């Protein structure tokens, strides 16, 4: 199969996935609505009152909860009581029936009430902390630098429900800009997520005819945050109440309708003044905008376009032939395109002249296309009048081509002087002569009785109509001249060069001399979490600081409120694109999340990276790899864990035990996860993604061998050891007469050994120790860890996560690091950070985490089996020799990899791939 066919298959697959994303989105919306309804029901008084009845119902059925038989519940309650006491049972009960917490709190003493308040305050603090991080993203201000975004995209945020406006101001603008080499994207202003997403990658933005509703205000503010200077565009004088009040049709509106129209005018005016620059369709309109306070206003007129020219090319020969044959025809057709009944007042200014002409010449016929209320006096000539309902644009032009004379009467007010001359263009391109009111746009193009006629008074309207009606040759001559004039002045190319190019210029092709890397990781600052994120951030920052190298990042952020889609911000001078993902509705979305693909492809298109480097991409979806393949962008995967091999990221079974498979057997996996009926498809997708990678990186040799054992090409996978930040401070001498200080950095993560650590310390009968637990998720908005129910002899405390500045202080405040991970870690950054700072390490073995630990010399091994008694024995041994830590120094810390060395090695891999791609391109 050749590359062309492969790309077609990939593109088809991609399109199918996008359609599935829409279906999934609809399903998610329905689920969200039901969740809201269920939440309301559970908050209702009837739900609270019937709680005892529901509990009794479970017991009568022999069950406490729907899925747990009573005998299992009794066994579990006994385990909880032995482990955590009566308070543990209370906490579990509160978790299952939250409403009982309110009941108990009302019956409890002040102590319990105070505890509840403290917990609530902690949750509020955590939420505020998470909100602060989102605000750092959403409020990150970019400078007004035109060169920041190199992608030549112009975004048009438009009112799309008015067909004529959309055609002449939106689609035509897109055609003009595309002729100048720009990419153009048109979005409906109501589609907030799409609009905000495309704002992140565009170079210019035009707001066309949009009101200052809250979502539009947010769009304009976002454009300015991104350093854009937004344009406002309109083609009617809809921003001025006084000008509206002059219009004749206002007399026929109710007070409520007038108030609504004036309200709209205020909204449009507010949007206009919120923008920095404006585009008008006529000079008169531009003058009004300038007088309102806009400093920069450009005129880009309505013109001919590809669609109009296509239709006219088909109709014009027939129209010319009709003009010739009409010399021998008695009937002469006058056509008036009204559109809506707001044109009643416009028609009135010419109505008496038109009626007089109809009475004078019985061969005249008046065709009215659209809505119009004729004065009752026209009943005298009703047999000469034909009403035609509103038509599509092409059908309208077809009717126009069958007529002999086009008319365009307009009231003599500023509102109409600001209008464009569309009716004249449409008639002229068909060779049809026009009679128009002398409004500014008509006067600018019409030379009276040469390429059209101007009529102001009723007598002039009668005279000009009869003049054309009685002389077919003159109609033909004027129509032909009008045709040549509009083609010469309003052709697409003419308007593009004369009016659009001076405003927007030609799109400049981007010549990328730097090595461009796109780093992809599920977390990124300010939402930093986990060792893989630390590696991704450190490597991105260090390599970005290298000359002639540019790094950008694609990541996720928490979903709060309505989805905003893509968002661009800066972290240490690196451009970061983040997306907010909806909660998964199916477990397979962890690797098959098609919600990500549109935003990722937008970033690929905007940034045009030489290489994409994938780190941890759980929940982001393998479709990103397919996107790289279809665009022929080489990519690297750093295999931070076993996610690419096992549905359980760390190969830990449901019983908490490590799975000791070396070569993955899906039959074993299926027995472990009988509910996961997608494991075969998952493995196929993972293998395809891995095999198509240009390079695979493993943090350790142990981890590399695991992948080689699972059919990964040995030459494709290299070791790139994770580097460690060197301490900035000297380790202080251990304080005298202090208990031995243990540290655990993984909070309540079961996979990292949190449960066996808790059990081990609860079983100690001595008090000469203290344990510091890093509450690792508190910054992510999770509830704080509660250690008040441990009931231990020593001292247990939680501390917040440390940053780079606080890393030395944390490790210098402990003597022993606990790292009893329950899986073969790919590396274990924390282990190396401790070893580098002369901290003894108790860690599980085998695995990447223990490669730098020498049992009995700078640490101790425990097995991966989660044996509590084994861990207790090791802790007891360490406590018994606590005095050695007064002067302890790790003799092998010089062997720990550095961040500098890791970055240099990684950069060399990047450069090799870029060079190979350049050579391949040159050959092809």
mmCIF file with all atom_site columns, C-alpha atoms in Angstrom, residues 840-841 850 853-862:
data_model
loop_
_atom_site.group_PDB
_atom_site.id
_atom_site.type_symbol
_atom_site.label_atom_id
_atom_site.label_alt_id
_atom_site.label_comp_id
_atom_site.label_asym_id
_atom_site.label_entity_id
_atom_site.label_seq_id
_atom_site.pdbx_PDB_ins_code
_atom_site.Cartn_x
_atom_site.Cartn_y
_atom_site.Cartn_z
_atom_site.occupancy
_atom_site.B_iso_or_equiv
_atom_site.pdbx_formal_charge
_atom_site.auth_seq_id
_atom_site.auth_comp_id
_atom_site.auth_asym_id
_atom_site.auth_atom_id
_atom_site.pdbx_PDB_model_num
ATOM 1  C CA . UNK A 1 840 ? 18.591 6.690  53.303 1.00 0.00 ? 840 UNK A CA 1
ATOM 2  C CA . UNK A 1 841 ? 16.000 5.017  51.040 1.00 0.00 ? 841 UNK A CA 1
ATOM 3  C CA . UNK A 1 850 ? 16.066 0.453  42.956 1.00 0.00 ? 850 UNK A CA 1
ATOM 4  C CA . UNK A 1 853 ? 20.002 1.822  45.654 1.00 0.00 ? 853 UNK A CA 1
ATOM 5  C CA . UNK A 1 854 ? 22.584 -0.629 47.056 1.00 0.00 ? 854 UNK A CA 1
ATOM 6  C CA . UNK A 1 855 ? 20.929 -2.745 49.717 1.00 0.00 ? 855 UNK A CA 1
ATOM 7  C CA . UNK A 1 856 ? 22.520 -2.137 53.111 1.00 0.00 ? 856 UNK A CA 1
ATOM 8  C CA . UNK A 1 857 ? 24.801 0.645  51.829 1.00 0.00 ? 857 UNK A CA 1
ATOM 9  C CA . UNK A 1 858 ? 22.539 3.588  50.970 1.00 0.00 ? 858 UNK A CA 1
ATOM 10 C CA . UNK A 1 859 ? 19.157 1.985  51.549 1.00 0.00 ? 859 UNK A CA 1
ATOM 11 C CA . UNK A 1 860 ? 17.147 -1.179 52.010 1.00 0.00 ? 860 UNK A CA 1
ATOM 12 C CA . UNK A 1 861 ? 15.051 -3.326 49.695 1.00 0.00 ? 861 UNK A CA 1
ATOM 13 C CA . UNK A 1 862 ? 11.542 -4.597 50.369 1.00 0.00 ? 862 UNK A CA 1
#
